[in-house]
Amino acid sequence: MPKRLTIEPHLSLKDLETRYRKAKDPVARSHWQIVWLLAQGKPTHSVVEATGYSATWVRKIAGRYNQCGPEGLGDRRHENPGGEPLLSEQQQQQLWEALQGPAPDGGPWNSRKVAEWMATQIGRQVSDQRGWDYLQRLDISGQRPSRRETVDK
């Protein structure tokens, strides 16, 4: 029989229940519920059934609470600023200026061509999706000639 998870007594059972019941953020509420149920001595499989979280995640939440106390719980995605942009402000300005004219091959700009331009600037491969992301970030629409322009020629 597996060993039951134990919860460090950072807070009383009553305090755990209060934090669970009053939590506004749904992720934090689930985390408090997990810790509260485990602190009551409930087996992991019961906590899994009650919360819908996997046994692995229940153990991870318990470990974070045991190690960090109340500060270890909650949705940590809110504090994650994300990665650094691929292009600096100066490079984004240069891209904006390049997008005002034709692409290097003389045709319209698209995500692939923007990605190739970016790759020359930063010295590594860039996916077409990143090219599209920067077209969107710089508020540039698809560079397709209008139907009238192609019919008139």
CSV table of N, CA and C in Angstrom, one decimal:
chain,number,residue,atom,x,y,z
A,1,MET,N,0.8,-1.2,0.0
A,1,MET,CA,0.0,0.0,0.0
A,1,MET,C,0.9,1.2,0.0
A,2,PRO,N,0.6,2.2,-0.9
A,2,PRO,CA,1.5,3.4,-1.0
A,2,PRO,C,1.3,4.3,0.3
A,3,LYS,N,2.4,4.9,0.6
A,3,LYS,CA,2.4,5.8,1.7
A,3,LYS,C,1.5,7.1,1.5
A,4,ARG,N,0.8,7.5,2.4
A,4,ARG,CA,-0.1,8.7,2.3
A,4,ARG,C,0.8,9.9,2.3
A,5,LEU,N,0.3,10.9,1.5
A,5,LEU,CA,1.0,12.2,1.5
A,5,LEU,C,0.7,12.9,2.8
A,6,THR,N,1.8,13.4,3.3
A,6,THR,CA,1.6,14.2,4.5
A,6,THR,C,1.8,15.7,4.2
A,7,ILE,N,1.1,16.5,4.9
A,7,ILE,CA,1.1,18.0,4.7
A,7,ILE,C,1.8,18.6,5.9
A,8,GLU,N,2.7,19.5,5.7
A,8,GLU,CA,3.4,20.2,6.8
A,8,GLU,C,2.3,21.2,7.4
A,9,PRO,N,2.4,21.3,8.7
A,9,PRO,CA,1.4,22.2,9.4
A,9,PRO,C,1.7,23.7,9.3
A,10,HIS,N,1.8,24.2,8.1
A,10,HIS,CA,2.0,25.6,8.0
A,10,HIS,C,0.8,26.4,8.4
A,11,LEU,N,-0.4,25.8,8.2
A,11,LEU,CA,-1.7,26.4,8.6
A,11,LEU,C,-2.5,25.4,9.2
A,12,SER,N,-3.5,25.8,10.0
A,12,SER,CA,-4.4,24.8,10.6
A,12,SER,C,-5.4,24.3,9.6
A,13,LEU,N,-6.1,23.2,9.9
A,13,LEU,CA,-7.1,22.7,9.0
A,13,LEU,C,-8.2,23.8,8.8
A,14,LYS,N,-8.6,24.5,9.8
A,14,LYS,CA,-9.6,25.6,9.6
A,14,LYS,C,-9.1,26.6,8.7
A,15,ASP,N,-7.9,27.1,8.8
A,15,ASP,CA,-7.3,28.1,7.9
A,15,ASP,C,-7.2,27.6,6.5
A,16,LEU,N,-6.9,26.3,6.3
A,16,LEU,CA,-6.8,25.7,5.0
A,16,LEU,C,-8.2,25.7,4.3
A,17,GLU,N,-9.2,25.3,5.1
A,17,GLU,CA,-10.6,25.3,4.6
A,17,GLU,C,-11.1,26.7,4.3
A,18,THR,N,-10.7,27.7,5.1
A,18,THR,CA,-11.1,29.1,4.9
A,18,THR,C,-10.5,29.6,3.6
A,19,ARG,N,-9.2,29.3,3.4
A,19,ARG,CA,-8.6,29.8,2.2
A,19,ARG,C,-9.1,29.1,0.9
A,20,TYR,N,-9.5,27.8,1.1
A,20,TYR,CA,-10.1,27.1,0.0
A,20,TYR,C,-11.5,27.7,-0.4
A,21,ARG,N,-12.3,28.0,0.6
A,21,ARG,CA,-13.6,28.5,0.4
A,21,ARG,C,-13.7,29.9,-0.1
A,22,LYS,N,-12.7,30.7,0.3
A,22,LYS,CA,-12.7,32.1,-0.1
A,22,LYS,C,-11.8,32.5,-1.3
A,23,ALA,N,-11.1,31.5,-1.8
A,23,ALA,CA,-10.2,31.8,-3.0
A,23,ALA,C,-11.1,32.2,-4.2
A,24,LYS,N,-10.6,33.3,-4.8
A,24,LYS,CA,-11.3,33.8,-6.0
A,24,LYS,C,-10.8,33.2,-7.3
A,25,ASP,N,-9.5,32.9,-7.3
A,25,ASP,CA,-8.9,32.3,-8.5
A,25,ASP,C,-9.2,30.8,-8.5
A,26,PRO,N,-9.7,30.3,-9.6
A,26,PRO,CA,-10.1,28.9,-9.7
A,26,PRO,C,-8.9,27.9,-9.5
A,27,VAL,N,-7.8,28.3,-10.0
A,27,VAL,CA,-6.6,27.4,-9.8
A,27,VAL,C,-6.2,27.4,-8.4
A,28,ALA,N,-6.1,28.6,-7.8
A,28,ALA,CA,-5.7,28.7,-6.3
A,28,ALA,C,-6.7,27.9,-5.5
A,29,ARG,N,-8.0,28.0,-5.8
A,29,ARG,CA,-9.1,27.3,-5.1
A,29,ARG,C,-8.8,25.8,-5.1
A,30,SER,N,-8.5,25.3,-6.3
A,30,SER,CA,-8.2,23.9,-6.4
A,30,SER,C,-7.0,23.4,-5.6
A,31,HIS,N,-6.0,24.3,-5.7
A,31,HIS,CA,-4.8,24.0,-4.9
A,31,HIS,C,-5.1,23.9,-3.4
A,32,TRP,N,-5.8,24.9,-2.9
A,32,TRP,CA,-6.2,24.9,-1.5
A,32,TRP,C,-7.0,23.7,-1.2
A,33,GLN,N,-7.9,23.3,-2.1
A,33,GLN,CA,-8.8,22.1,-1.8
A,33,GLN,C,-7.9,20.9,-1.7
A,34,ILE,N,-6.9,20.7,-2.6
A,34,ILE,CA,-6.0,19.6,-2.5
A,34,ILE,C,-5.3,19.5,-1.2
A,35,VAL,N,-4.7,20.6,-0.8
A,35,VAL,CA,-3.9,20.7,0.5
A,35,VAL,C,-4.9,20.4,1.7
A,36,TRP,N,-6.0,21.0,1.6
A,36,TRP,CA,-7.0,20.8,2.7
A,36,TRP,C,-7.4,19.4,2.9
A,37,LEU,N,-7.7,18.7,1.7
A,37,LEU,CA,-8.1,17.3,1.8
A,37,LEU,C,-7.0,16.4,2.2
A,38,LEU,N,-5.8,16.7,1.8
A,38,LEU,CA,-4.6,15.9,2.2
A,38,LEU,C,-4.4,16.1,3.7
A,39,ALA,N,-4.5,17.3,4.1
A,39,ALA,CA,-4.3,17.6,5.6
A,39,ALA,C,-5.3,16.9,6.5
A,40,GLN,N,-6.4,16.6,5.9
A,40,GLN,CA,-7.4,15.8,6.7
A,40,GLN,C,-7.1,14.3,6.7
A,41,GLY,N,-6.1,13.9,6.0
A,41,GLY,CA,-5.7,12.5,6.0
A,41,GLY,C,-6.3,11.7,4.8
A,42,LYS,N,-6.9,12.4,3.9
A,42,LYS,CA,-7.6,11.7,2.8
A,42,LYS,C,-6.5,11.1,1.9
A,43,PRO,N,-6.7,9.9,1.4
A,43,PRO,CA,-5.8,9.3,0.5
A,43,PRO,C,-5.7,10.0,-0.8
A,44,THR,N,-4.6,9.9,-1.5
A,44,THR,CA,-4.4,10.6,-2.8
A,44,THR,C,-5.4,10.2,-3.8
A,45,HIS,N,-5.8,9.0,-3.9
A,45,HIS,CA,-6.8,8.6,-4.9
A,45,HIS,C,-8.2,9.3,-4.6
A,46,SER,N,-8.5,9.5,-3.4
A,46,SER,CA,-9.8,10.3,-3.1
A,46,SER,C,-9.6,11.7,-3.5
A,47,VAL,N,-8.5,12.3,-3.3
A,47,VAL,CA,-8.2,13.7,-3.6
A,47,VAL,C,-8.3,13.8,-5.2
A,48,VAL,N,-7.7,12.9,-5.9
A,48,VAL,CA,-7.8,12.8,-7.3
A,48,VAL,C,-9.2,12.8,-7.8
A,49,GLU,N,-10.0,11.9,-7.2
A,49,GLU,CA,-11.4,11.8,-7.6
A,49,GLU,C,-12.2,13.1,-7.3
A,50,ALA,N,-11.9,13.7,-6.2
A,50,ALA,CA,-12.6,14.9,-5.8
A,50,ALA,C,-12.3,16.1,-6.6
A,51,THR,N,-11.0,16.2,-7.0
A,51,THR,CA,-10.6,17.5,-7.7
A,51,THR,C,-10.4,17.3,-9.2
A,52,GLY,N,-10.3,16.1,-9.7
A,52,GLY,CA,-10.1,16.0,-11.1
A,52,GLY,C,-8.6,16.1,-11.6
A,53,TYR,N,-7.7,16.4,-10.6
A,53,TYR,CA,-6.3,16.5,-10.9
A,53,TYR,C,-5.7,15.1,-11.0
A,54,SER,N,-4.6,15.0,-11.7
A,54,SER,CA,-3.9,13.7,-11.7
A,54,SER,C,-3.2,13.5,-10.4
A,55,ALA,N,-2.8,12.2,-10.1
A,55,ALA,CA,-2.1,11.9,-8.9
A,55,ALA,C,-0.7,12.6,-8.9
A,56,THR,N,-0.1,12.6,-10.1
A,56,THR,CA,1.2,13.3,-10.2
A,56,THR,C,1.1,14.8,-9.8
A,57,TRP,N,0.0,15.4,-10.3
A,57,TRP,CA,-0.1,16.9,-10.0
A,57,TRP,C,-0.5,17.1,-8.5
A,58,VAL,N,-1.3,16.2,-7.9
A,58,VAL,CA,-1.6,16.3,-6.5
A,58,VAL,C,-0.4,16.2,-5.7
A,59,ARG,N,0.5,15.3,-6.0
A,59,ARG,CA,1.8,15.2,-5.3
A,59,ARG,C,2.6,16.4,-5.5
A,60,LYS,N,2.6,17.0,-6.7
A,60,LYS,CA,3.4,18.2,-7.0
A,60,LYS,C,2.9,19.4,-6.1
A,61,ILE,N,1.6,19.5,-6.1
A,61,ILE,CA,1.0,20.6,-5.3
A,61,ILE,C,1.3,20.4,-3.8
A,62,ALA,N,1.2,19.2,-3.3
A,62,ALA,CA,1.6,18.9,-1.9
A,62,ALA,C,3.0,19.2,-1.6
A,63,GLY,N,3.9,18.8,-2.6
A,63,GLY,CA,5.3,19.1,-2.4
A,63,GLY,C,5.6,20.6,-2.4
A,64,ARG,N,4.9,21.4,-3.2
A,64,ARG,CA,5.1,22.8,-3.2
A,64,ARG,C,4.7,23.5,-1.9
A,65,TYR,N,3.5,23.0,-1.4
A,65,TYR,CA,3.0,23.5,-0.2
A,65,TYR,C,3.9,23.1,1.0
A,66,ASN,N,4.4,21.9,1.0
A,66,ASN,CA,5.3,21.5,2.1
A,66,ASN,C,6.6,22.3,2.1
A,67,GLN,N,7.1,22.5,0.9
A,67,GLN,CA,8.4,23.2,0.8
A,67,GLN,C,8.3,24.7,1.0
A,68,CYS,N,7.2,25.4,0.4
A,68,CYS,CA,7.1,26.8,0.4
A,68,CYS,C,6.0,27.4,1.2
A,69,GLY,N,5.2,26.5,1.8
A,69,GLY,CA,4.0,27.0,2.6
A,69,GLY,C,3.0,27.6,1.6
A,70,PRO,N,2.1,28.5,2.2
A,70,PRO,CA,1.0,29.1,1.4
A,70,PRO,C,1.5,29.8,0.1
A,71,GLU,N,2.7,30.3,0.1
A,71,GLU,CA,3.3,31.0,-1.1
A,71,GLU,C,3.5,30.1,-2.2
A,72,GLY,N,3.6,28.8,-2.0
A,72,GLY,CA,3.8,27.8,-3.0
A,72,GLY,C,2.6,27.4,-3.8
A,73,LEU,N,1.4,27.9,-3.4
A,73,LEU,CA,0.2,27.6,-4.1
A,73,LEU,C,-0.3,28.7,-5.0
A,74,GLY,N,-1.2,28.4,-5.9
A,74,GLY,CA,-1.7,29.4,-6.8
A,74,GLY,C,-1.2,29.2,-8.2
A,75,ASP,N,-1.8,29.9,-9.1
A,75,ASP,CA,-1.5,29.9,-10.5
A,75,ASP,C,-0.2,30.7,-10.8
A,76,ARG,N,0.9,30.0,-11.0
A,76,ARG,CA,2.2,30.7,-11.2
A,76,ARG,C,2.3,31.3,-12.6
A,77,ARG,N,1.4,31.0,-13.5
A,77,ARG,CA,1.4,31.6,-14.8
A,77,ARG,C,1.2,33.1,-14.8
A,78,HIS,N,0.5,33.6,-13.7
A,78,HIS,CA,0.3,35.0,-13.6
A,78,HIS,C,1.6,35.8,-13.4
A,79,GLU,N,2.6,35.2,-12.8
A,79,GLU,CA,3.8,35.9,-12.6
A,79,GLU,C,4.9,35.7,-13.7
A,80,ASN,N,4.5,34.9,-14.7
A,80,ASN,CA,5.5,34.5,-15.8
A,80,ASN,C,5.4,35.6,-16.8
A,81,PRO,N,6.5,36.4,-17.0
A,81,PRO,CA,6.4,37.5,-18.0
A,81,PRO,C,6.6,37.0,-19.4
A,82,GLY,N,6.9,35.7,-19.6
A,82,GLY,CA,7.1,35.2,-21.0
A,82,GLY,C,8.6,35.4,-21.4
A,83,GLY,N,8.9,34.9,-22.6
A,83,GLY,CA,10.2,35.0,-23.1
A,83,GLY,C,10.5,36.4,-23.6
A,84,GLU,N,11.8,36.6,-23.9
A,84,GLU,CA,12.2,37.9,-24.5
A,84,GLU,C,11.8,37.9,-25.9
A,85,PRO,N,11.5,39.1,-26.5
A,85,PRO,CA,11.2,39.1,-27.9
A,85,PRO,C,12.4,38.7,-28.8
A,86,LEU,N,12.1,38.2,-29.9
A,86,LEU,CA,13.2,37.8,-30.8
A,86,LEU,C,14.0,39.0,-31.3
A,87,LEU,N,13.2,40.1,-31.6
A,87,LEU,CA,13.8,41.3,-32.1
A,87,LEU,C,13.8,42.4,-31.1
A,88,SER,N,14.9,43.1,-31.1
A,88,SER,CA,15.0,44.3,-30.2
A,88,SER,C,14.1,45.4,-30.7
A,89,GLU,N,13.9,46.5,-29.9
A,89,GLU,CA,13.1,47.6,-30.4
A,89,GLU,C,13.7,48.2,-31.7
A,90,GLN,N,15.0,48.3,-31.7
A,90,GLN,CA,15.6,48.8,-32.9
A,90,GLN,C,15.4,47.9,-34.1
A,91,GLN,N,15.5,46.6,-33.9
A,91,GLN,CA,15.3,45.7,-35.0
A,91,GLN,C,13.8,45.7,-35.5
A,92,GLN,N,12.9,45.8,-34.5
A,92,GLN,CA,11.5,45.9,-34.9
A,92,GLN,C,11.2,47.2,-35.7
A,93,GLN,N,11.9,48.3,-35.4
A,93,GLN,CA,11.8,49.5,-36.2
A,93,GLN,C,12.3,49.3,-37.6
A,94,GLN,N,13.5,48.6,-37.7
A,94,GLN,CA,14.0,48.3,-39.0
A,94,GLN,C,13.1,47.4,-39.8
A,95,LEU,N,12.5,46.4,-39.1
A,95,LEU,CA,11.5,45.5,-39.8
A,95,LEU,C,10.3,46.4,-40.3
A,96,TRP,N,9.8,47.3,-39.5
A,96,TRP,CA,8.7,48.1,-39.9
A,96,TRP,C,9.1,48.9,-41.1
A,97,GLU,N,10.3,49.5,-41.2
A,97,GLU,CA,10.7,50.2,-42.3
A,97,GLU,C,10.8,49.3,-43.6
A,98,ALA,N,11.4,48.1,-43.4
A,98,ALA,CA,11.5,47.2,-44.5
A,98,ALA,C,10.1,46.8,-45.1
A,99,LEU,N,9.2,46.7,-44.2
A,99,LEU,CA,7.8,46.3,-44.6
A,99,LEU,C,7.1,47.4,-45.4
A,100,GLN,N,7.6,48.6,-45.3
A,100,GLN,CA,7.0,49.7,-46.0
A,100,GLN,C,7.2,49.6,-47.5
A,101,GLY,N,8.2,48.8,-47.9
A,101,GLY,CA,8.6,48.6,-49.3
A,101,GLY,C,8.3,47.2,-49.7
A,102,PRO,N,8.7,46.8,-50.9
A,102,PRO,CA,8.6,45.5,-51.4
A,102,PRO,C,9.5,44.5,-50.7
A,103,ALA,N,9.2,43.3,-50.7
A,103,ALA,CA,10.1,42.2,-50.1
A,103,ALA,C,11.4,42.2,-50.9
A,104,PRO,N,12.5,41.6,-50.4
A,104,PRO,CA,13.7,41.5,-51.1
A,104,PRO,C,13.6,40.9,-52.5
A,105,ASP,N,12.6,40.0,-52.7
A,105,ASP,CA,12.4,39.4,-54.0
A,105,ASP,C,11.5,40.2,-54.9
A,106,GLY,N,11.1,41.4,-54.5
A,106,GLY,CA,10.3,42.3,-55.3
A,106,GLY,C,8.8,42.0,-55.1
A,107,GLY,N,8.4,40.9,-54.5
A,107,GLY,CA,7.0,40.6,-54.3
A,107,GLY,C,6.5,41.1,-53.0
A,108,PRO,N,5.3,40.8,-52.6
A,108,PRO,CA,4.7,41.2,-51.4
A,108,PRO,C,5.3,40.5,-50.2
A,109,TRP,N,5.2,41.1,-49.0
A,109,TRP,CA,5.7,40.4,-47.8
A,109,TRP,C,4.7,39.4,-47.3
A,110,ASN,N,5.3,38.3,-46.8
A,110,ASN,CA,4.4,37.3,-46.1
A,110,ASN,C,5.2,36.8,-44.9
A,111,SER,N,4.6,35.8,-44.2
A,111,SER,CA,5.2,35.4,-43.0
A,111,SER,C,6.6,34.7,-43.2
A,112,ARG,N,6.7,34.0,-44.3
A,112,ARG,CA,8.0,33.3,-44.6
A,112,ARG,C,9.1,34.3,-44.9
A,113,LYS,N,8.7,35.4,-45.7
A,113,LYS,CA,9.7,36.4,-46.0
A,113,LYS,C,10.1,37.2,-44.8
A,114,VAL,N,9.2,37.5,-43.9
A,114,VAL,CA,9.5,38.2,-42.7
A,114,VAL,C,10.4,37.3,-41.8
A,115,ALA,N,10.1,36.0,-41.7
A,115,ALA,CA,10.9,35.1,-40.9
A,115,ALA,C,12.4,35.0,-41.5
A,116,GLU,N,12.5,35.0,-42.8
A,116,GLU,CA,13.8,35.0,-43.4
A,116,GLU,C,14.6,36.3,-43.1
A,117,TRP,N,13.9,37.5,-43.2
A,117,TRP,CA,14.5,38.7,-42.8
A,117,TRP,C,14.9,38.7,-41.4
A,118,MET,N,14.1,38.2,-40.5
A,118,MET,CA,14.4,38.1,-39.1
A,118,MET,C,15.7,37.3,-38.8
A,119,ALA,N,15.7,36.1,-39.6
A,119,ALA,CA,16.9,35.2,-39.4
A,119,ALA,C,18.2,35.9,-39.8
A,120,THR,N,18.2,36.7,-40.8
A,120,THR,CA,19.4,37.5,-41.1
A,120,THR,C,19.8,38.4,-40.0
A,121,GLN,N,18.8,39.0,-39.3
A,121,GLN,CA,19.1,39.9,-38.3
A,121,GLN,C,19.6,39.3,-37.0
A,122,ILE,N,19.1,38.1,-36.6
A,122,ILE,CA,19.4,37.5,-35.3
A,122,ILE,C,20.4,36.4,-35.5
A,123,GLY,N,20.7,36.0,-36.7
A,123,GLY,CA,21.7,34.9,-36.9
A,123,GLY,C,21.3,33.5,-36.6
A,124,ARG,N,20.0,33.2,-36.6
A,124,ARG,CA,19.5,31.9,-36.4
A,124,ARG,C,18.2,31.7,-37.2
A,125,GLN,N,17.8,30.4,-37.4
A,125,GLN,CA,16.6,30.2,-38.1
A,125,GLN,C,15.4,30.7,-37.3
A,126,VAL,N,14.4,31.2,-38.0
A,126,VAL,CA,13.2,31.7,-37.4
A,126,VAL,C,12.0,31.0,-38.2
A,127,SER,N,11.0,30.5,-37.4
A,127,SER,CA,9.9,29.8,-38.1
A,127,SER,C,9.0,30.8,-38.8
A,128,ASP,N,8.3,30.3,-39.8
A,128,ASP,CA,7.3,31.2,-40.5
A,128,ASP,C,6.3,31.7,-39.5
A,129,GLN,N,5.9,30.9,-38.5
A,129,GLN,CA,4.9,31.4,-37.5
A,129,GLN,C,5.4,32.7,-36.8
A,130,ARG,N,6.7,32.7,-36.4
A,130,ARG,CA,7.3,34.0,-35.8
A,130,ARG,C,7.2,35.1,-36.8
A,131,GLY,N,7.4,34.9,-38.1
A,131,GLY,CA,7.2,35.9,-39.1
A,131,GLY,C,5.8,36.5,-39.0
A,132,TRP,N,4.8,35.5,-39.0
A,132,TRP,CA,3.4,35.9,-38.9
A,132,TRP,C,3.1,36.7,-37.6
A,133,ASP,N,3.7,36.2,-36.5
A,133,ASP,CA,3.5,36.9,-35.2
A,133,ASP,C,4.0,38.4,-35.3
A,134,TYR,N,5.1,38.6,-35.9
A,134,TYR,CA,5.6,40.0,-36.1
A,134,TYR,C,4.8,40.8,-37.0
A,135,LEU,N,4.3,40.2,-38.1
A,135,LEU,CA,3.4,40.9,-39.0
A,135,LEU,C,2.2,41.4,-38.1
A,136,GLN,N,1.7,40.5,-37.3
A,136,GLN,CA,0.5,40.9,-36.4
A,136,GLN,C,0.9,42.0,-35.4
A,137,ARG,N,2.1,41.8,-34.8
A,137,ARG,CA,2.5,42.7,-33.7
A,137,ARG,C,2.7,44.1,-34.3
A,138,LEU,N,3.2,44.2,-35.5
A,138,LEU,CA,3.4,45.5,-36.2
A,138,LEU,C,2.1,46.0,-36.9
A,139,ASP,N,1.0,45.2,-36.8
A,139,ASP,CA,-0.3,45.6,-37.4
A,139,ASP,C,-0.2,45.7,-38.9
A,140,ILE,N,0.5,44.7,-39.5
A,140,ILE,CA,0.6,44.7,-41.0
A,140,ILE,C,-0.3,43.6,-41.5
A,141,SER,N,-1.2,43.9,-42.4
A,141,SER,CA,-2.1,42.9,-42.9
A,141,SER,C,-1.4,42.1,-44.0
A,142,GLY,N,-2.0,41.1,-44.5
A,142,GLY,CA,-1.4,40.3,-45.6
A,142,GLY,C,-1.2,41.2,-46.8
A,143,GLN,N,0.0,41.0,-47.4
A,143,GLN,CA,0.4,41.9,-48.5
A,143,GLN,C,0.0,41.3,-49.9
A,144,ARG,N,-1.3,41.2,-50.1
A,144,ARG,CA,-1.8,40.5,-51.3
A,144,ARG,C,-2.3,41.6,-52.2
A,145,PRO,N,-2.0,41.7,-53.5
A,145,PRO,CA,-2.6,42.7,-54.4
A,145,PRO,C,-4.1,42.5,-54.5
A,146,SER,N,-4.8,43.6,-54.7
A,146,SER,CA,-6.2,43.5,-54.8
A,146,SER,C,-6.6,42.9,-56.1
A,147,ARG,N,-7.8,42.4,-56.2
A,147,ARG,CA,-8.3,41.7,-57.5
A,147,ARG,C,-8.2,42.7,-58.6
A,148,ARG,N,-8.6,43.9,-58.4
A,148,ARG,CA,-8.6,44.9,-59.5
A,148,ARG,C,-7.2,45.1,-60.1
A,149,GLU,N,-6.2,45.1,-59.2
A,149,GLU,CA,-4.8,45.3,-59.7
A,149,GLU,C,-4.4,44.2,-60.6
A,150,THR,N,-4.8,42.9,-60.3
A,150,THR,CA,-4.4,41.8,-61.1
A,150,THR,C,-5.2,41.7,-62.4
A,151,VAL,N,-6.5,42.1,-62.3
A,151,VAL,CA,-7.4,42.0,-63.5
A,151,VAL,C,-7.0,43.1,-64.5
A,152,ASP,N,-6.7,44.3,-64.1
A,152,ASP,CA,-6.4,45.4,-65.0
A,152,ASP,C,-5.1,45.2,-65.8
A,153,LYS,N,-4.2,44.3,-65.3
A,153,LYS,CA,-2.9,44.2,-66.0
A,153,LYS,C,-3.0,43.3,-67.2
